[in-house]
XYZ file of C-alpha atoms in Angstrom:
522
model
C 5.585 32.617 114.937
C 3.304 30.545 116.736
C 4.034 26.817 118.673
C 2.624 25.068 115.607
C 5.427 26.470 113.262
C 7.982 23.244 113.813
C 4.915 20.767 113.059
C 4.043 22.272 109.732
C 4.951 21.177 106.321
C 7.045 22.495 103.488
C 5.165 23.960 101.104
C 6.657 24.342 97.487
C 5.847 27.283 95.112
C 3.081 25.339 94.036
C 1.815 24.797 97.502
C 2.374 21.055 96.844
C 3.361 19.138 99.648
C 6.566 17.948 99.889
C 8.600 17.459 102.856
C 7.226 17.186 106.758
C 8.640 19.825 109.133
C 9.581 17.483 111.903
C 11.116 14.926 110.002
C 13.476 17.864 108.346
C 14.415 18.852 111.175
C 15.663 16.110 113.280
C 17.733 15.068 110.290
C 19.418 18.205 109.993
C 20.116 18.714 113.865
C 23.520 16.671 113.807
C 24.834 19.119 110.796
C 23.996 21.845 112.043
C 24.757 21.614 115.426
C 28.544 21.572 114.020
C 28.149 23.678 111.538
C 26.591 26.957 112.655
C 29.052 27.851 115.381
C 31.815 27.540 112.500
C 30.174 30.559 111.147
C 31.409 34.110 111.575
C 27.532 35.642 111.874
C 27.039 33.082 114.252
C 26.349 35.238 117.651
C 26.507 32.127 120.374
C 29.941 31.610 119.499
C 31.796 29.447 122.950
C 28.551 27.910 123.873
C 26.441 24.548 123.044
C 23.421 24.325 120.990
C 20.820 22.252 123.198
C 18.033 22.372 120.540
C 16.419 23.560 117.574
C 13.210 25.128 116.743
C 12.331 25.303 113.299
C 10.043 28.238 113.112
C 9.188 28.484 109.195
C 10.118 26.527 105.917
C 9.754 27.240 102.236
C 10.786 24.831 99.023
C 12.190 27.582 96.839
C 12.943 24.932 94.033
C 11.963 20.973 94.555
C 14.274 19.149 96.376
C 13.209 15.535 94.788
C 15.738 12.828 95.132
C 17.747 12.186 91.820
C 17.398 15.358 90.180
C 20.006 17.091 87.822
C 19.831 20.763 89.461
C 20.025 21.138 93.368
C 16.975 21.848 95.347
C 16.429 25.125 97.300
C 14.870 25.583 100.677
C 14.803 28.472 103.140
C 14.319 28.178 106.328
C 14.162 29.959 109.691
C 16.017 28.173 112.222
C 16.185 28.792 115.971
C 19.212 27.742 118.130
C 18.495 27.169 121.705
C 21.528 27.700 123.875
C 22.604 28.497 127.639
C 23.137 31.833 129.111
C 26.122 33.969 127.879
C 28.592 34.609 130.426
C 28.524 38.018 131.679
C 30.094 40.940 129.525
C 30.588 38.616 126.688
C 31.041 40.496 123.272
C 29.454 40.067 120.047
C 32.418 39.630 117.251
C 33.076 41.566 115.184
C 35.223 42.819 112.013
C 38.726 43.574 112.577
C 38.279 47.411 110.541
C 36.625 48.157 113.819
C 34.911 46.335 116.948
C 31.472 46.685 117.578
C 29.428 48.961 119.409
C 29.509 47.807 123.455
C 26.634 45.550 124.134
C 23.392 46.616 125.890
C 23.894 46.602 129.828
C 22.298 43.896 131.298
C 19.297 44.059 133.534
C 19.363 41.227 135.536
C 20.768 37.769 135.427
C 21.641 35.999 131.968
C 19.195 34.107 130.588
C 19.189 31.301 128.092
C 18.914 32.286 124.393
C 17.551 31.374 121.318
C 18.675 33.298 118.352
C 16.900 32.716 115.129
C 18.849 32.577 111.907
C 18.272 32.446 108.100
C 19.492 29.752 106.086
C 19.174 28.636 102.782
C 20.091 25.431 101.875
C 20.961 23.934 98.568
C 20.184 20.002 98.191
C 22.153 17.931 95.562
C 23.226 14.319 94.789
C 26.292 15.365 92.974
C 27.959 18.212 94.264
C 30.375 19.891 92.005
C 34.130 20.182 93.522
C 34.310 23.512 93.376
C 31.367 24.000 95.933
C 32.956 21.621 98.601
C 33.496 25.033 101.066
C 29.976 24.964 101.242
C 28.816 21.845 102.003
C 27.334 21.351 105.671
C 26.584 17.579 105.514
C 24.756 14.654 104.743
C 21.590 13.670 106.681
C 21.800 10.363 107.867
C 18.598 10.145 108.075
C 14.785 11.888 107.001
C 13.561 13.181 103.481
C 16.918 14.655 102.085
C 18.703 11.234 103.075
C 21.716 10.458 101.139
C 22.396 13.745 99.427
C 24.252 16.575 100.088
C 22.824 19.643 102.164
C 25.387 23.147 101.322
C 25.104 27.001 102.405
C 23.356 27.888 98.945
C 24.540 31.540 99.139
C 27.958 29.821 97.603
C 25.696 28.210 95.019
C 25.927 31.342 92.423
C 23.361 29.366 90.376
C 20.858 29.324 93.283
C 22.269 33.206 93.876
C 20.902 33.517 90.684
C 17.643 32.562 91.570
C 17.016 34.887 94.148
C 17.860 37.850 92.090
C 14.669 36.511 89.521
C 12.589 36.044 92.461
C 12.816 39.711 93.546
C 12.802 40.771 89.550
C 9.353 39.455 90.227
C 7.342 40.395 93.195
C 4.714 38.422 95.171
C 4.022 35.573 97.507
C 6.109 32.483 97.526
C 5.500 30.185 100.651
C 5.922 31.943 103.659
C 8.252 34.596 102.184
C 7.159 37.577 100.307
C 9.294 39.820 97.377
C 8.790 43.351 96.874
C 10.373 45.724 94.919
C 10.390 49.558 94.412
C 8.062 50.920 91.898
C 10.280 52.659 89.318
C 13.434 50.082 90.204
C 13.853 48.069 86.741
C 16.297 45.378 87.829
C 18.149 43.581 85.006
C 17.180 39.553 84.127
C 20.508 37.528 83.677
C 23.239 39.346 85.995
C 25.694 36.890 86.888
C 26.025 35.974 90.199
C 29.311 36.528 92.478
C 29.158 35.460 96.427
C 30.662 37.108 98.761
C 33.643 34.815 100.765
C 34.908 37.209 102.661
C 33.497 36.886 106.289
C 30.779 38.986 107.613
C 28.170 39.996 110.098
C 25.829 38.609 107.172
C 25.820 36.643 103.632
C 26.267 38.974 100.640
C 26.188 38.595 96.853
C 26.747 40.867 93.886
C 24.871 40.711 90.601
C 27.449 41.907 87.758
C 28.137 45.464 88.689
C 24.961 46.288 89.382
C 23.691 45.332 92.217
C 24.607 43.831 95.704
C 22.310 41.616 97.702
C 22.576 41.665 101.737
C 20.991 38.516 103.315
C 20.305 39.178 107.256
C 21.549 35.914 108.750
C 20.407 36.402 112.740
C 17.113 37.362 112.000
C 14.226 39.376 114.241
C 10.320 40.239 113.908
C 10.565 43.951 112.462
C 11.832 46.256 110.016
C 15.862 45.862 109.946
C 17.196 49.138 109.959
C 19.402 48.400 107.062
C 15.781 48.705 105.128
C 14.376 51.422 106.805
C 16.865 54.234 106.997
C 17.890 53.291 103.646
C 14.591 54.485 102.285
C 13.884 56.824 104.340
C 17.118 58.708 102.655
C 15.799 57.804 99.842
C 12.444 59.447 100.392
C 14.651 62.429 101.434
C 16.290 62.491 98.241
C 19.893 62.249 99.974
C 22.183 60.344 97.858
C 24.856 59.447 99.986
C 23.412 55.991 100.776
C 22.336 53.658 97.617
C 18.934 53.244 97.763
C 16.819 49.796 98.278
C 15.922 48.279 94.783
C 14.136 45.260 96.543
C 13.819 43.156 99.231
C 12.320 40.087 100.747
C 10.583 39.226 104.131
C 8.075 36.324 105.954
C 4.699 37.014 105.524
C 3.596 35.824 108.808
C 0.199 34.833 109.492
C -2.836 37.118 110.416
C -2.059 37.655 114.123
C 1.410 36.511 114.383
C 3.238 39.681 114.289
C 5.182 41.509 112.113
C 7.140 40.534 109.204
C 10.840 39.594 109.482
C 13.035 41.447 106.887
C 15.143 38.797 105.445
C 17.559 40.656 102.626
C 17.841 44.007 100.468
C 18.972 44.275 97.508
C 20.907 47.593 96.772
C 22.712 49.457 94.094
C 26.087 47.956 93.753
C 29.027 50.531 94.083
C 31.474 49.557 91.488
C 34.735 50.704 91.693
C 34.432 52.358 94.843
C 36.950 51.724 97.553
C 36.465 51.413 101.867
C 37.512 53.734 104.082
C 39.246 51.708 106.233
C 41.635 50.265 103.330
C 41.922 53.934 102.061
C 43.174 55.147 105.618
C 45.807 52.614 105.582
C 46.818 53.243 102.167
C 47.029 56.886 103.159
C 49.166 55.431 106.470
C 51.591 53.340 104.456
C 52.952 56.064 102.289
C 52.873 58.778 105.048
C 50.131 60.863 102.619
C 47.700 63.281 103.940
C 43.999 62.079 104.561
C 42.156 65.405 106.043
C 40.661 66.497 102.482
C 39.400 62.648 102.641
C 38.581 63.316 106.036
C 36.449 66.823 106.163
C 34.626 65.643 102.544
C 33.730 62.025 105.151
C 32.552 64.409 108.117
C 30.405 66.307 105.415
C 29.037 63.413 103.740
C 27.894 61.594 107.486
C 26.318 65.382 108.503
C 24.210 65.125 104.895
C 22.972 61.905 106.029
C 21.983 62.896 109.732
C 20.210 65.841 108.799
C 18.331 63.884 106.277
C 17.590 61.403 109.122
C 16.313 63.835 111.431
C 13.956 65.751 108.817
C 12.467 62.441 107.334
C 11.544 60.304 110.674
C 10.551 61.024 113.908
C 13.111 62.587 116.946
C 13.317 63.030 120.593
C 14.652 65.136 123.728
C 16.711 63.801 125.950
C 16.250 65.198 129.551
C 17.560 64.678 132.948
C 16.140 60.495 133.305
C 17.336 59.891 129.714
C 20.918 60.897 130.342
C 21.051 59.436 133.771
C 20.341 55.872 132.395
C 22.838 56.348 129.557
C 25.260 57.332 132.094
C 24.117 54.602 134.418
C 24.526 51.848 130.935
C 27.948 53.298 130.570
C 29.043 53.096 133.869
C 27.705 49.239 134.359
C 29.671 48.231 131.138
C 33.030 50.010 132.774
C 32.200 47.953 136.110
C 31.593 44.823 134.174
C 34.862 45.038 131.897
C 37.442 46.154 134.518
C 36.319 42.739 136.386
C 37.352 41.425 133.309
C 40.323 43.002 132.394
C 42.648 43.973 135.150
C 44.621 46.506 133.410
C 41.458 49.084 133.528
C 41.048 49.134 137.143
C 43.402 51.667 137.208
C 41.529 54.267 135.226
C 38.166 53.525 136.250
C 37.435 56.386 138.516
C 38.725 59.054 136.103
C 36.489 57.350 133.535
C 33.893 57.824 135.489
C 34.048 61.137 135.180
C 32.928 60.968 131.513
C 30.156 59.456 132.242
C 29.207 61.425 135.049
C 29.423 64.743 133.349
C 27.239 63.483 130.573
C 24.325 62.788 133.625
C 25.603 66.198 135.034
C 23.968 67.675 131.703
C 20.821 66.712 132.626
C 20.870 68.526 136.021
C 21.418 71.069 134.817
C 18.896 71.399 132.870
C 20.036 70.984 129.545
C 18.658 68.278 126.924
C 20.065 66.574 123.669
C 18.092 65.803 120.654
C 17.901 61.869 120.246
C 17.346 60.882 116.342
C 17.742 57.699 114.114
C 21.573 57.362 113.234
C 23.730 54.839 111.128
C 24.656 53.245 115.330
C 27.461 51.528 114.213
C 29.830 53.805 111.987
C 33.243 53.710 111.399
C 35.514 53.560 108.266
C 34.767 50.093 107.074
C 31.070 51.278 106.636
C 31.812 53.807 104.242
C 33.095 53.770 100.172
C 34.636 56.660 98.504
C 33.951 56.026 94.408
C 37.281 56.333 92.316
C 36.337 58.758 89.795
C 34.440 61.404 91.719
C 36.077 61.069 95.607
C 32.462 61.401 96.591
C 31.644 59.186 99.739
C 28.966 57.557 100.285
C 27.574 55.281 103.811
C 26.389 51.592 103.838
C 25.660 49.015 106.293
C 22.332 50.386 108.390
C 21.860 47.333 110.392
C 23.084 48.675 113.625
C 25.551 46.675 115.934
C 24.121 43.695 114.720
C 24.519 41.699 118.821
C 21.964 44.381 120.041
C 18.470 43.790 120.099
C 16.513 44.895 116.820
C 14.416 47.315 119.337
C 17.481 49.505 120.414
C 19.084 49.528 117.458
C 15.759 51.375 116.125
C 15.712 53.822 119.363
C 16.633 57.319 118.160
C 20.234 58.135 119.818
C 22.460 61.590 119.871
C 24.117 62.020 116.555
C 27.342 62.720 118.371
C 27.543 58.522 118.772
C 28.315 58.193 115.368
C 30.824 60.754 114.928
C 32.869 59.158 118.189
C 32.772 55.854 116.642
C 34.249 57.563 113.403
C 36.440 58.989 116.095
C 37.814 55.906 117.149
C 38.259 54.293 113.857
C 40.429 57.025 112.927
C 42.849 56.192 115.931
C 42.485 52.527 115.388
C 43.689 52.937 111.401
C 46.679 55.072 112.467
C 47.556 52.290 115.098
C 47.446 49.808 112.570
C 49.297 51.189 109.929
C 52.834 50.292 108.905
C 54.470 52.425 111.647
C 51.959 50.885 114.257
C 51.453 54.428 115.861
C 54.831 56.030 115.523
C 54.342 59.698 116.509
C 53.647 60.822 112.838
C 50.789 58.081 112.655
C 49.362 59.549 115.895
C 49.755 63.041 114.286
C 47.993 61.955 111.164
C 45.416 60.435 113.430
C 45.051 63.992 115.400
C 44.631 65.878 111.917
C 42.522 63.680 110.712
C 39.896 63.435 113.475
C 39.741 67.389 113.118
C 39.049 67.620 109.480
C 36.123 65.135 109.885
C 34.870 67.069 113.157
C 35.026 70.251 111.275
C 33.752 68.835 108.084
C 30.676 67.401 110.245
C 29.940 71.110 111.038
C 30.186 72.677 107.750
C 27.872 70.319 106.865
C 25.055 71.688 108.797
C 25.559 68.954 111.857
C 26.016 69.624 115.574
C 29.597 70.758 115.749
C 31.140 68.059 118.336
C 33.619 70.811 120.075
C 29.947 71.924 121.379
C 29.352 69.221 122.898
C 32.639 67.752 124.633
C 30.827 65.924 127.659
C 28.620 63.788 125.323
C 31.488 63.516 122.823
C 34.072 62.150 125.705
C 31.438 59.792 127.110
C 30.552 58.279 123.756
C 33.797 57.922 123.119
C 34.950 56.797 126.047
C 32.227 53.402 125.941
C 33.725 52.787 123.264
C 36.583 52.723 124.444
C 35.910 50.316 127.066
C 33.942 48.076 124.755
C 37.437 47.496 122.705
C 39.288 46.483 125.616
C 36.775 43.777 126.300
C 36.664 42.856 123.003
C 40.375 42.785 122.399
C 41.196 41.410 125.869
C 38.885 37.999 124.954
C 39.759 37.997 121.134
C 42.633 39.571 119.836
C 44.722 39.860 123.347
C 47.871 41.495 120.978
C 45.975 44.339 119.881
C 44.817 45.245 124.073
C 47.255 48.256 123.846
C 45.433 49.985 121.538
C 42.542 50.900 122.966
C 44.374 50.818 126.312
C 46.299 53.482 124.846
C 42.958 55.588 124.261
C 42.035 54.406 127.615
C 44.606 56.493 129.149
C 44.421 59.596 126.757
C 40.392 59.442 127.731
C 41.409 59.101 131.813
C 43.594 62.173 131.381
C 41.101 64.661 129.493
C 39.481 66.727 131.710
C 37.056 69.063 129.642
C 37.380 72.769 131.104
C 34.821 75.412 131.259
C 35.788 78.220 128.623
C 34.320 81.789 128.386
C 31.180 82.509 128.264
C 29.679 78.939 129.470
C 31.571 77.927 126.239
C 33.646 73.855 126.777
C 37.046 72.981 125.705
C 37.230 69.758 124.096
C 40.253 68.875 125.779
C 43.060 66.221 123.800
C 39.557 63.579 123.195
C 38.187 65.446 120.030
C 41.700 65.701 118.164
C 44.097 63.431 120.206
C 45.076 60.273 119.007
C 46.202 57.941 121.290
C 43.939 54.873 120.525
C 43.337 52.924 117.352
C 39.798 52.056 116.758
């Protein structure tokens, strides 16, 4: 958006002027300035705001003093902060961490994430929507009543379901639908508490709304891939219905993709709860696991044949190894108790750049990027999974998460949440838990390959190096957060520093104990 978004008005659906930018926004600095780092999708968590930018602003319903239904306006916010200190983590759900940040190049710099909000404006506030509330401006046009996160409203919910029944222009914001989607009128509306990356909300049993809270020009990935799979006729992801975005100006850049709405799985159940059901009773999980490793194959190969891939040669894997080894140098300063297996971790990451001498290259292609068993529902009736969640490690810029990758990075994610659900199980890794971990890892590995996808015991050096970032990502992200939980990825961490992948017949690898062991819990 251009330097003359935070001096323009608020335009209502009628294009009636209502409320001036500036004035807005000054009242609502003090509110938000406490509010937004109580947020769980806030990413600037342990640093001060300094400022705001508002960079757009639309009056979904009129906000007018007095009124007997709250007002609605969106807006696109952004929060000016200092630098991040080095290394820091973006965090994450506790099913499994996020996907290690991109290395830095250079110094850190001051930020200035932009977010969604929507804001509800009443006089009277109804009890039951105190959770919500985020203040009352002392001052400006929305003086005296009370400004609330509107994605608790399930009234206002409501609304937005209506406004992408209907597509078109409203504001700055644009609904579209699919063609053939018919999308019921009336569904009642049920926010999502529970905390997320993002805001959700589900419409009966229908349908499930995702609204992108830190927000970037582009197509979000959680849009794209979806229908791209769709286009491919793959039904293991539910495909978009409808979805909203700006509609920026002629010359301002592309559109920001704001929510989707999506096919709501009812009765289906998350892999990570279903792993540590599975855990609690001591019950088998590789049928679960090898029909998981078939159903994330289905969806790479669909990936691959419906958008565009890449090789990865010798200057390609160097820099991967290069990011991976700059993320182990930044984390050990961090955490003492890695320095000790830093030089035999190197050696993961030094075999994968060894590939690349040698003359050997990797197909790169679009892939789910950050994958593991809270990103995936199994439906009740059938056992059939099915993948959600697109959007990438959500701290990463919108650029790389869109940068085709080796498929092999989402199967050692999967990897890792394996180990982390048997280390958080009842028996908190007891050696049957680490068994059932082992087992399980190799029906989904071997399920991957029946499925048509690369078969990871071919390719043990980018397997152990994926898998070993990871690695090291959780014991930053457990040393600053959850310091309790540090021995479980150390405990991968030192399974990882002992497997040394050996050259079998025929120029054939071993995997070594990092494809099937299970020592970590991620």
């Amino acid at each position: 958006m251009s330097e003359t978004a935070s001096t323009r008005a608020i335009r209502s659906p009628h294009d009636r002027l209502s409320i001036t930018a500036p004035a807005l926004l000054a009242s609502l600095t003090p509110l938000l300035t406490e509010w937004l780092p109580r947020q769980r999708w806030f990413a600037g968590k342990g640093r001060p705001i300094t400022g705001f930018q508002l960079v757009s602003a639309t009056e979904l319903l009129p906000c007018a003093a007095g009124g007997a239904t709250p007002g609605l306006l969106h807006l696109l916010v952004r929060a000016q902060q200092s630098a991040p200190p080095p290394g820091t983590p973006h965090p994450s759900p506790p099913e499994g961490p996020a996907e290690p940040a991109a290395a830095p190049s250079g110094g850190p710099a001051a930020t200035a994430d932009c977010y969604q909000l929507l804001l509800g404006v009443h006089s009277a506030l109804p009890p039951q929507l105190a959770p919500a509330v985020i203040g009352r401006p002392a001052s400006g046009p929305l003086h005296g009543r009370t400004v609330y996160d509107a994605l608790l409203d399930a009234r206002l919910c409501a609304l937005l379901l209506e406004r992408l029944r209907v597509p078109g222009r409203l504001g700055g914001l644009r609904f579209r639908r699919v063609p053939d989607s018919a999308i019921s009128s009336g569904l009642p509306a049920r926010p999502v508490t529970a905390e997320q990356s993002n805001s959700s909300v589900v419409y009966g049993d229908a349908y499930i709304l995702k609204v992108f809270r830190r927000t970037a020009p582009g197509l979000n990935p959680d849009l794209e891939l979806p229908l791209a799979l769709a286009r491919a006729k793959c039904a293991r992801v539910p495909a978009p219905a409808a979805w909203f975005e700006t509609d920026p100006d002629p010359g301002e850049g592309e559109p920001v993709t704001l929510g989707v709405l999506q096919p709501y799985l009812a009765g289906s159940a998350d892999g990570w709860q279903l792993a540590l059901n599975a855990l609690a009773v001591q019950a088998d999980f590789t049928s679960s696991a090898r029909a998981l490793g078939h159903a994330t194959a289905e969806v790479h190969t669909a990936l691959a044949e419906t958008l565009p891939t890449t090789e990865l040669y010798r200057p390609q894997l160097d820099a991967i190894a290069a990011h991976m080894n700059e993320r182990l140098v930044s984390t050990a300063r961090v955490v003492p108790a890695l320095r000790p297996y830093c030089a035999r971790l190197r050696t993961a990451f030094d075999d994968l750049a060894a590939l690349g001498h040698d003359g050997r290259a990797w197909t790169a292609q679009r892939i789910h990027g950050d994958l593991h068993l809270g990103q995936t529902l199994r439906t009740a009736d059938e056992g059939r999974w099915s993948l959600i969640d697109f959007e990438g490690e959500p701290s990463r810029p919108l650029a790389e998460r869109r940068r085709p990758q080796p498929a092999v990075r989402d199967v050692a994610a999967m990897l890792r949440s394996f180990d982390y659900a048997a280390r958080s199980g009842p028996s908190g890794g007891d050696p049957w838990s680490l068994e059932w971990a082992r087992r399980t890892r190799a029906a989904y590995c071997l399920g991957y390959a029946e499925a048509g996808g690369l078969d990871p015991r071919s390719a043990p050096e980018l397997m152990r190096a994926y898998e070993t970032d990871k690695a090291v990502y959780e014991v930053l992200y457990e040393a600053r957060h959850r310091p309790t939980w540090l021995p479980v990825p150390m405990a991968a961490v030192r399974r990882l520093a002992g497997a040394q992948a050996t050259r079998g017949p025929g120029g054939g690898d071993d995997p070594g104990p990092h494809l099937d062991g299970a020592d970590g819990r991620a």
